[in-house]
């Protein structure tokens, strides 16, 4: 896979625009570069979608390669689903053939987003004792695989 392609600065679709806000150099806890995109609706930032660029087991099992957040006032309107579809296009452009997304088992809204964007629930894994997530009280993650 060619991962040297430049990521798009901006992408629009489904009533949403994602704009590259920053490139984060590898650092703990993921140790991979991150592209952080702002989710924009009609000129207003409503959340973020983060692309973790790597293929490590830690990403695929626990952190996920795409993370997202929508600000509370904008939840339940499909903005994250639209933004994640755009994020999948970015990952495809960067040469990925599949993407792993994880979420907490009790986060039904996030699980629904994964399903809406074509993610197949693969399994739910226990976070190992000593892992940074376990230390923060996160004990399990649902794993979704999206084939691009």
Tab-separated table of N, CA and C in Angstrom:
chain	number	residue	atom	x	y	z
A	1	UNK	N	0.832	-1.192	0.000
A	1	UNK	CA	0.000	0.000	0.000
A	1	UNK	C	0.873	1.251	0.000
A	2	UNK	N	0.480	2.213	-0.774
A	2	UNK	CA	1.205	3.469	-0.820
A	2	UNK	C	0.620	4.422	0.210
A	3	UNK	N	1.348	4.604	1.301
A	3	UNK	CA	0.856	5.485	2.358
A	3	UNK	C	1.557	6.845	2.318
A	4	UNK	N	2.245	7.132	1.219
A	4	UNK	CA	2.978	8.383	1.118
A	4	UNK	C	2.141	9.470	0.437
A	5	UNK	N	0.946	9.131	-0.007
A	5	UNK	CA	0.090	10.117	-0.661
A	5	UNK	C	-0.259	11.238	0.313
A	6	UNK	N	-0.437	12.428	-0.232
A	6	UNK	CA	-0.828	13.564	0.604
A	6	UNK	C	-2.325	13.476	0.876
A	7	UNK	N	-2.718	13.678	2.121
A	7	UNK	CA	-4.152	13.628	2.432
A	7	UNK	C	-4.864	14.857	1.897
A	8	UNK	N	-6.124	14.709	1.533
A	8	UNK	CA	-6.875	15.888	1.091
A	8	UNK	C	-7.053	16.877	2.238
A	9	UNK	N	-7.009	18.136	1.915
A	9	UNK	CA	-7.204	19.186	2.918
A	9	UNK	C	-8.676	19.298	3.312
A	10	UNK	N	-9.540	18.973	2.361
A	10	UNK	CA	-10.968	19.149	2.579
A	10	UNK	C	-11.731	18.152	1.715
A	11	UNK	N	-12.860	17.691	2.237
A	11	UNK	CA	-13.714	16.780	1.489
A	11	UNK	C	-15.141	17.029	1.948
A	12	UNK	N	-16.092	17.002	0.996
A	12	UNK	CA	-17.496	17.274	1.334
A	12	UNK	C	-18.400	16.181	0.803
A	13	UNK	N	-19.507	15.981	1.507
A	13	UNK	CA	-20.526	15.029	1.086
A	13	UNK	C	-21.521	14.808	2.207
A	14	UNK	N	-22.751	14.495	1.851
A	14	UNK	CA	-23.771	14.219	2.860
A	14	UNK	C	-24.091	15.407	3.741
A	15	UNK	N	-23.895	16.632	3.204
A	15	UNK	CA	-24.190	17.836	3.979
A	15	UNK	C	-23.107	18.225	4.967
A	16	UNK	N	-21.969	17.532	4.895
A	16	UNK	CA	-20.875	17.745	5.846
A	16	UNK	C	-19.588	18.018	5.076
A	17	UNK	N	-18.735	18.834	5.643
A	17	UNK	CA	-17.385	19.037	5.131
A	17	UNK	C	-16.412	18.663	6.235
A	18	UNK	N	-15.374	17.929	5.873
A	18	UNK	CA	-14.292	17.725	6.837
A	18	UNK	C	-13.088	18.516	6.337
A	19	UNK	N	-12.451	19.243	7.261
A	19	UNK	CA	-11.292	20.077	6.936
A	19	UNK	C	-10.125	19.673	7.823
A	20	UNK	N	-9.000	19.435	7.172
A	20	UNK	CA	-7.812	19.047	7.921
A	20	UNK	C	-7.421	20.167	8.867
A	21	UNK	N	-7.454	19.865	10.159
A	21	UNK	CA	-7.116	20.858	11.171
A	21	UNK	C	-5.657	20.783	11.576
A	22	UNK	N	-5.186	19.547	11.782
A	22	UNK	CA	-3.785	19.404	12.157
A	22	UNK	C	-3.286	17.999	11.886
A	23	UNK	N	-1.976	17.928	11.733
A	23	UNK	CA	-1.264	16.674	11.612
A	23	UNK	C	-0.520	16.505	12.921
A	24	UNK	N	-0.763	15.407	13.614
A	24	UNK	CA	-0.131	15.177	14.910
A	24	UNK	C	0.951	14.121	14.733
A	25	UNK	N	2.159	14.482	15.093
A	25	UNK	CA	3.296	13.551	15.022
A	25	UNK	C	3.057	12.368	15.955
A	26	UNK	N	3.669	11.213	15.646
A	26	UNK	CA	3.504	10.044	16.520
A	26	UNK	C	3.887	10.347	17.966
A	27	UNK	N	3.037	9.907	18.875
A	27	UNK	CA	3.269	10.078	20.305
A	27	UNK	C	2.412	9.069	21.063
A	28	UNK	N	2.689	8.902	22.330
A	28	UNK	CA	1.914	7.983	23.160
A	28	UNK	C	0.474	8.493	23.221
A	29	UNK	N	-0.502	7.648	23.293
A	29	UNK	CA	-0.396	6.207	23.464
A	29	UNK	C	-0.394	5.404	22.175
A	30	UNK	N	-0.752	6.015	21.016
A	30	UNK	CA	-0.877	5.220	19.794
A	30	UNK	C	0.439	5.060	19.036
A	31	UNK	N	1.319	6.044	19.155
A	31	UNK	CA	2.628	6.027	18.488
A	31	UNK	C	2.519	6.008	16.965
A	32	UNK	N	1.459	6.609	16.428
A	32	UNK	CA	1.283	6.729	14.985
A	32	UNK	C	0.884	8.167	14.662
A	33	UNK	N	1.139	8.614	13.435
A	33	UNK	CA	0.671	9.951	13.047
A	33	UNK	C	-0.855	9.989	13.008
A	34	UNK	N	-1.393	11.163	13.294
A	34	UNK	CA	-2.846	11.343	13.310
A	34	UNK	C	-3.205	12.554	12.457
A	35	UNK	N	-4.192	12.371	11.587
A	35	UNK	CA	-4.775	13.486	10.845
A	35	UNK	C	-6.068	13.850	11.555
A	36	UNK	N	-6.150	15.070	12.025
A	36	UNK	CA	-7.334	15.519	12.743
A	36	UNK	C	-8.131	16.458	11.846
A	37	UNK	N	-9.339	16.030	11.507
A	37	UNK	CA	-10.233	16.815	10.651
A	37	UNK	C	-11.360	17.402	11.485
A	38	UNK	N	-11.676	18.656	11.244
A	38	UNK	CA	-12.838	19.303	11.842
A	38	UNK	C	-14.063	18.949	11.001
A	39	UNK	N	-15.155	18.646	11.667
A	39	UNK	CA	-16.418	18.396	10.981
A	39	UNK	C	-17.163	19.722	10.926
A	40	UNK	N	-17.516	20.145	9.728
A	40	UNK	CA	-18.106	21.457	9.512
A	40	UNK	C	-19.485	21.324	8.870
A	41	UNK	N	-20.443	22.032	9.428
A	41	UNK	CA	-21.787	22.136	8.863
A	41	UNK	C	-22.064	23.617	8.637
A	42	UNK	N	-22.189	24.000	7.394
A	42	UNK	CA	-22.520	25.392	7.042
A	42	UNK	C	-21.615	26.397	7.756
A	43	UNK	N	-20.311	26.110	7.775
A	43	UNK	CA	-19.350	27.027	8.374
A	43	UNK	C	-19.204	26.927	9.875
A	44	UNK	N	-19.843	25.964	10.481
A	44	UNK	CA	-19.786	25.815	11.937
A	44	UNK	C	-19.169	24.468	12.312
A	45	UNK	N	-18.149	24.493	13.164
A	45	UNK	CA	-17.506	23.259	13.615
A	45	UNK	C	-18.447	22.521	14.563
A	46	UNK	N	-18.709	21.252	14.257
A	46	UNK	CA	-19.632	20.468	15.086
A	46	UNK	C	-18.963	19.241	15.701
A	47	UNK	N	-17.697	19.019	15.379
A	47	UNK	CA	-16.993	17.867	15.936
A	47	UNK	C	-15.679	17.636	15.233
A	48	UNK	N	-15.118	16.453	15.445
A	48	UNK	CA	-13.836	16.086	14.849
A	48	UNK	C	-13.849	14.620	14.452
A	49	UNK	N	-13.069	14.307	13.441
A	49	UNK	CA	-12.807	12.916	13.088
A	49	UNK	C	-11.285	12.796	12.956
A	50	UNK	N	-10.715	11.775	13.608
A	50	UNK	CA	-9.263	11.595	13.639
A	50	UNK	C	-8.894	10.293	12.935
A	51	UNK	N	-7.924	10.391	12.036
A	51	UNK	CA	-7.442	9.230	11.308
A	51	UNK	C	-6.077	8.850	11.861
A	52	UNK	N	-6.004	7.659	12.426
A	52	UNK	CA	-4.749	7.153	12.988
A	52	UNK	C	-4.092	6.313	11.909
A	53	UNK	N	-2.953	6.772	11.431
A	53	UNK	CA	-2.308	6.185	10.264
A	53	UNK	C	-1.320	5.107	10.672
A	54	UNK	N	-1.761	3.884	10.610
A	54	UNK	CA	-0.915	2.747	10.942
A	54	UNK	C	-1.712	1.467	10.889
A	55	UNK	N	-1.011	0.363	11.073
A	55	UNK	CA	-1.629	-0.963	10.991
A	55	UNK	C	-1.301	-1.830	12.202
A	56	UNK	N	-0.878	-1.250	13.285
A	56	UNK	CA	-0.447	-2.057	14.432
A	56	UNK	C	-1.612	-2.834	15.040
A	57	UNK	N	-1.279	-3.917	15.719
A	57	UNK	CA	-2.304	-4.693	16.418
A	57	UNK	C	-3.016	-3.830	17.451
A	58	UNK	N	-2.294	-2.943	18.115
A	58	UNK	CA	-2.877	-2.071	19.132
A	58	UNK	C	-3.956	-1.170	18.522
A	59	UNK	N	-3.702	-0.664	17.314
A	59	UNK	CA	-4.716	0.156	16.629
A	59	UNK	C	-5.919	-0.686	16.254
A	60	UNK	N	-5.664	-1.825	15.655
A	60	UNK	CA	-6.758	-2.666	15.161
A	60	UNK	C	-7.574	-3.287	16.293
A	61	UNK	N	-6.970	-3.533	17.425
A	61	UNK	CA	-7.679	-4.204	18.523
A	61	UNK	C	-8.303	-3.226	19.514
A	62	UNK	N	-7.643	-2.116	19.783
A	62	UNK	CA	-8.087	-1.271	20.894
A	62	UNK	C	-8.406	0.174	20.512
A	63	UNK	N	-7.506	0.864	19.821
A	63	UNK	CA	-7.700	2.288	19.538
A	63	UNK	C	-8.568	2.554	18.315
A	64	UNK	N	-8.449	1.716	17.303
A	64	UNK	CA	-9.124	1.951	16.041
A	64	UNK	C	-8.339	2.927	15.174
A	65	UNK	N	-8.570	2.846	13.885
A	65	UNK	CA	-7.871	3.725	12.950
A	65	UNK	C	-8.660	4.997	12.665
A	66	UNK	N	-9.932	4.999	13.035
A	66	UNK	CA	-10.744	6.215	12.933
A	66	UNK	C	-11.410	6.441	14.288
A	67	UNK	N	-11.274	7.652	14.776
A	67	UNK	CA	-11.955	8.053	16.005
A	67	UNK	C	-12.775	9.293	15.696
A	68	UNK	N	-13.864	9.488	16.412
A	68	UNK	CA	-14.726	10.621	16.112
A	68	UNK	C	-15.396	11.133	17.373
A	69	UNK	N	-15.801	12.381	17.247
A	69	UNK	CA	-16.503	13.050	18.340
A	69	UNK	C	-17.393	14.118	17.721
A	70	UNK	N	-18.600	14.209	18.215
A	70	UNK	CA	-19.485	15.301	17.805
A	70	UNK	C	-19.876	16.036	19.083
A	71	UNK	N	-19.887	17.340	18.999
A	71	UNK	CA	-20.206	18.139	20.170
A	71	UNK	C	-21.646	17.867	20.586
A	72	UNK	N	-21.929	17.858	21.893
A	72	UNK	CA	-23.253	17.447	22.397
A	72	UNK	C	-24.444	18.104	21.723
A	73	UNK	N	-24.374	19.382	21.418
A	73	UNK	CA	-25.517	20.078	20.821
A	73	UNK	C	-25.851	19.596	19.405
A	74	UNK	N	-24.938	18.828	18.787
A	74	UNK	CA	-25.130	18.404	17.399
A	74	UNK	C	-25.280	16.894	17.259
A	75	UNK	N	-25.424	16.192	18.356
A	75	UNK	CA	-25.541	14.738	18.307
A	75	UNK	C	-26.898	14.309	17.769
A	76	UNK	N	-26.919	13.111	17.212
A	76	UNK	CA	-28.170	12.515	16.751
A	76	UNK	C	-28.685	13.046	15.427
A	77	UNK	N	-27.852	13.732	14.676
A	77	UNK	CA	-28.292	14.328	13.407
A	77	UNK	C	-27.605	13.712	12.187
A	78	UNK	N	-26.781	12.692	12.388
A	78	UNK	CA	-26.110	12.028	11.270
A	78	UNK	C	-24.819	12.672	10.817
A	79	UNK	N	-24.364	13.714	11.526
A	79	UNK	CA	-23.141	14.406	11.116
A	79	UNK	C	-21.916	13.499	11.192
A	80	UNK	N	-21.806	12.710	12.253
A	80	UNK	CA	-20.635	11.836	12.405
A	80	UNK	C	-20.660	10.738	11.349
A	81	UNK	N	-21.828	10.212	11.064
A	81	UNK	CA	-21.926	9.182	10.029
A	81	UNK	C	-21.432	9.734	8.693
A	82	UNK	N	-21.882	10.911	8.316
A	82	UNK	CA	-21.448	11.534	7.063
A	82	UNK	C	-19.950	11.812	7.091
A	83	UNK	N	-19.446	12.309	8.213
A	83	UNK	CA	-18.016	12.615	8.332
A	83	UNK	C	-17.180	11.338	8.254
A	84	UNK	N	-17.655	10.273	8.859
A	84	UNK	CA	-16.918	9.005	8.809
A	84	UNK	C	-16.882	8.440	7.394
A	85	UNK	N	-17.953	8.614	6.646
A	85	UNK	CA	-17.936	8.173	5.245
A	85	UNK	C	-16.854	8.931	4.473
A	86	UNK	N	-16.730	10.214	4.737
A	86	UNK	CA	-15.673	11.008	4.102
A	86	UNK	C	-14.294	10.537	4.578
A	87	UNK	N	-14.188	10.252	5.866
A	87	UNK	CA	-12.906	9.773	6.420
A	87	UNK	C	-12.494	8.456	5.769
A	88	UNK	N	-13.459	7.594	5.494
A	88	UNK	CA	-13.150	6.342	4.799
A	88	UNK	C	-12.606	6.629	3.407
A	89	UNK	N	-13.150	7.646	2.736
A	89	UNK	CA	-12.621	8.041	1.428
A	89	UNK	C	-11.182	8.523	1.536
A	90	UNK	N	-10.878	9.260	2.592
A	90	UNK	CA	-9.501	9.718	2.809
A	90	UNK	C	-8.585	8.506	2.996
A	91	UNK	N	-9.004	7.568	3.827
A	91	UNK	CA	-8.184	6.375	4.071
A	91	UNK	C	-7.963	5.600	2.764
A	92	UNK	N	-9.002	5.500	1.955
A	92	UNK	CA	-8.878	4.835	0.649
A	92	UNK	C	-7.838	5.559	-0.202
A	93	UNK	N	-7.916	6.897	-0.244
A	93	UNK	CA	-6.956	7.683	-1.018
A	93	UNK	C	-5.528	7.501	-0.509
A	94	UNK	N	-5.393	7.225	0.777
A	94	UNK	CA	-4.071	7.014	1.367
A	94	UNK	C	-3.570	5.583	1.166
A	95	UNK	N	-4.380	4.741	0.526
A	95	UNK	CA	-3.923	3.402	0.189
A	95	UNK	C	-4.402	2.285	1.091
A	96	UNK	N	-5.270	2.583	2.024
A	96	UNK	CA	-5.789	1.534	2.912
A	96	UNK	C	-6.841	0.707	2.175
A	97	UNK	N	-6.867	-0.573	2.457
A	97	UNK	CA	-7.857	-1.480	1.878
A	97	UNK	C	-8.924	-1.866	2.899
A	98	UNK	N	-8.622	-1.665	4.155
A	98	UNK	CA	-9.572	-1.909	5.233
A	98	UNK	C	-9.256	-0.957	6.378
A	99	UNK	N	-10.262	-0.701	7.189
A	99	UNK	CA	-10.107	0.191	8.334
A	99	UNK	C	-10.790	-0.465	9.526
A	100	UNK	N	-10.160	-0.338	10.689
A	100	UNK	CA	-10.722	-0.854	11.937
A	100	UNK	C	-11.174	0.314	12.794
A	101	UNK	N	-12.382	0.199	13.319
A	101	UNK	CA	-12.948	1.207	14.220
A	101	UNK	C	-13.373	0.476	15.485
A	102	UNK	N	-13.050	1.065	16.626
A	102	UNK	CA	-13.441	0.457	17.895
A	102	UNK	C	-14.297	1.430	18.683
A	103	UNK	N	-15.115	0.862	19.567
A	103	UNK	CA	-15.910	1.702	20.463
A	103	UNK	C	-16.248	0.896	21.715
A	104	UNK	N	-16.643	1.588	22.740
A	104	UNK	CA	-17.032	0.924	23.972
A	104	UNK	C	-18.355	0.193	23.751
A	105	UNK	N	-18.505	-1.005	24.308
A	105	UNK	CA	-19.724	-1.794	24.080
A	105	UNK	C	-21.015	-1.068	24.449
A	106	UNK	N	-20.990	-0.223	25.463
A	106	UNK	CA	-22.203	0.462	25.903
A	106	UNK	C	-22.515	1.724	25.084
A	107	UNK	N	-21.631	2.083	24.154
A	107	UNK	CA	-21.836	3.276	23.337
A	107	UNK	C	-22.626	2.883	22.077
A	108	UNK	N	-23.939	2.752	22.248
A	108	UNK	CA	-24.795	2.279	21.169
A	108	UNK	C	-24.834	3.244	19.986
A	109	UNK	N	-24.711	4.538	20.235
A	109	UNK	CA	-24.697	5.513	19.133
A	109	UNK	C	-23.464	5.292	18.259
A	110	UNK	N	-22.329	5.082	18.877
A	110	UNK	CA	-21.103	4.850	18.120
A	110	UNK	C	-21.161	3.521	17.373
A	111	UNK	N	-21.730	2.524	18.009
A	111	UNK	CA	-21.874	1.228	17.347
A	111	UNK	C	-22.757	1.363	16.106
A	112	UNK	N	-23.799	2.165	16.210
A	112	UNK	CA	-24.701	2.377	15.083
A	112	UNK	C	-23.983	3.101	13.944
A	113	UNK	N	-23.136	4.073	14.272
A	113	UNK	CA	-22.345	4.762	13.247
A	113	UNK	C	-21.491	3.737	12.496
A	114	UNK	N	-20.815	2.863	13.232
A	114	UNK	CA	-19.977	1.840	12.597
A	114	UNK	C	-20.780	0.985	11.629
A	115	UNK	N	-21.973	0.615	12.035
A	115	UNK	CA	-22.830	-0.205	11.165
A	115	UNK	C	-23.296	0.572	9.939
A	116	UNK	N	-23.672	1.839	10.127
A	116	UNK	CA	-24.168	2.652	9.012
A	116	UNK	C	-23.110	2.891	7.941
A	117	UNK	N	-21.841	2.912	8.335
A	117	UNK	CA	-20.786	3.158	7.349
A	117	UNK	C	-20.225	1.857	6.782
A	118	UNK	N	-20.895	0.746	7.070
A	118	UNK	CA	-20.497	-0.524	6.471
A	118	UNK	C	-19.580	-1.376	7.311
A	119	UNK	N	-19.425	-1.035	8.572
A	119	UNK	CA	-18.570	-1.825	9.446
A	119	UNK	C	-19.241	-3.125	9.862
A	120	UNK	N	-18.468	-4.190	9.848
A	120	UNK	CA	-18.947	-5.482	10.327
A	120	UNK	C	-18.373	-5.708	11.723
A	121	UNK	N	-19.260	-6.003	12.668
A	121	UNK	CA	-18.794	-6.276	14.026
A	121	UNK	C	-18.036	-7.603	14.005
A	122	UNK	N	-16.756	-7.549	14.329
A	122	UNK	CA	-15.901	-8.740	14.296
A	122	UNK	C	-15.928	-9.436	15.641
A	123	UNK	N	-15.732	-8.653	16.703
A	123	UNK	CA	-15.745	-9.227	18.043
A	123	UNK	C	-15.703	-8.111	19.080
A	124	UNK	N	-15.807	-8.511	20.324
A	124	UNK	CA	-15.616	-7.603	21.458
A	124	UNK	C	-14.464	-8.177	22.256
A	125	UNK	N	-13.444	-7.342	22.466
A	125	UNK	CA	-12.229	-7.824	23.121
A	125	UNK	C	-12.065	-7.185	24.498
A	126	UNK	N	-11.439	-7.936	25.388
A	126	UNK	CA	-11.073	-7.415	26.703
A	126	UNK	C	-9.788	-6.614	26.574
A	127	UNK	N	-9.727	-5.488	27.246
A	127	UNK	CA	-8.505	-4.685	27.281
A	127	UNK	C	-7.577	-5.311	28.324
A	128	UNK	N	-6.340	-5.607	27.948
A	128	UNK	CA	-5.444	-6.259	28.906
A	128	UNK	C	-5.075	-5.355	30.090
A	129	UNK	N	-4.927	-5.972	31.228
A	129	UNK	CA	-4.448	-5.254	32.411
A	129	UNK	C	-3.083	-4.668	32.077
A	130	UNK	N	-2.872	-3.422	32.436
A	130	UNK	CA	-1.619	-2.740	32.152
A	130	UNK	C	-1.675	-1.873	30.904
A	131	UNK	N	-2.659	-2.110	30.022
A	131	UNK	CA	-2.838	-1.266	28.836
A	131	UNK	C	-3.342	0.094	29.295
A	132	UNK	N	-2.963	1.147	28.598
A	132	UNK	CA	-3.349	2.508	28.986
A	132	UNK	C	-4.874	2.656	29.078
A	133	UNK	N	-5.620	1.978	28.234
A	133	UNK	CA	-7.084	2.067	28.311
A	133	UNK	C	-7.603	1.426	29.585
A	134	UNK	N	-7.044	0.292	29.913
A	134	UNK	CA	-7.463	-0.405	31.144
A	134	UNK	C	-7.186	0.470	32.357
A	135	UNK	N	-6.057	1.138	32.330
A	135	UNK	CA	-5.694	2.043	33.433
A	135	UNK	C	-6.676	3.205	33.573
A	136	UNK	N	-7.395	3.524	32.476
A	136	UNK	CA	-8.405	4.586	32.505
A	136	UNK	C	-9.819	4.033	32.650
A	137	UNK	N	-9.925	2.768	33.014
A	137	UNK	CA	-11.221	2.175	33.308
A	137	UNK	C	-11.967	1.609	32.113
A	138	UNK	N	-11.337	1.593	30.959
A	138	UNK	CA	-11.967	1.007	29.769
A	138	UNK	C	-11.584	-0.468	29.739
A	139	UNK	N	-12.576	-1.340	29.844
A	139	UNK	CA	-12.301	-2.763	30.001
A	139	UNK	C	-12.556	-3.588	28.742
A	140	UNK	N	-13.341	-3.053	27.803
A	140	UNK	CA	-13.639	-3.785	26.567
A	140	UNK	C	-13.788	-2.816	25.401
A	141	UNK	N	-13.593	-3.355	24.206
A	141	UNK	CA	-13.830	-2.607	22.967
A	141	UNK	C	-14.525	-3.516	21.960
A	142	UNK	N	-15.541	-2.979	21.299
A	142	UNK	CA	-16.145	-3.640	20.142
A	142	UNK	C	-15.295	-3.281	18.939
A	143	UNK	N	-15.020	-4.266	18.099
A	143	UNK	CA	-14.185	-4.046	16.913
A	143	UNK	C	-15.017	-4.198	15.647
A	144	UNK	N	-14.934	-3.175	14.791
A	144	UNK	CA	-15.630	-3.172	13.512
A	144	UNK	C	-14.599	-3.053	12.392
A	145	UNK	N	-14.788	-3.842	11.356
A	145	UNK	CA	-13.909	-3.825	10.190
A	145	UNK	C	-14.706	-3.305	9.002
A	146	UNK	N	-14.130	-2.304	8.319
A	146	UNK	CA	-14.737	-1.742	7.120
A	146	UNK	C	-13.791	-2.039	5.955
A	147	UNK	N	-14.288	-2.787	4.991
A	147	UNK	CA	-13.505	-3.053	3.784
A	147	UNK	C	-13.740	-1.917	2.818
A	148	UNK	N	-12.649	-1.331	2.325
A	148	UNK	CA	-12.749	-0.167	1.434
A	148	UNK	C	-12.771	-0.584	-0.028
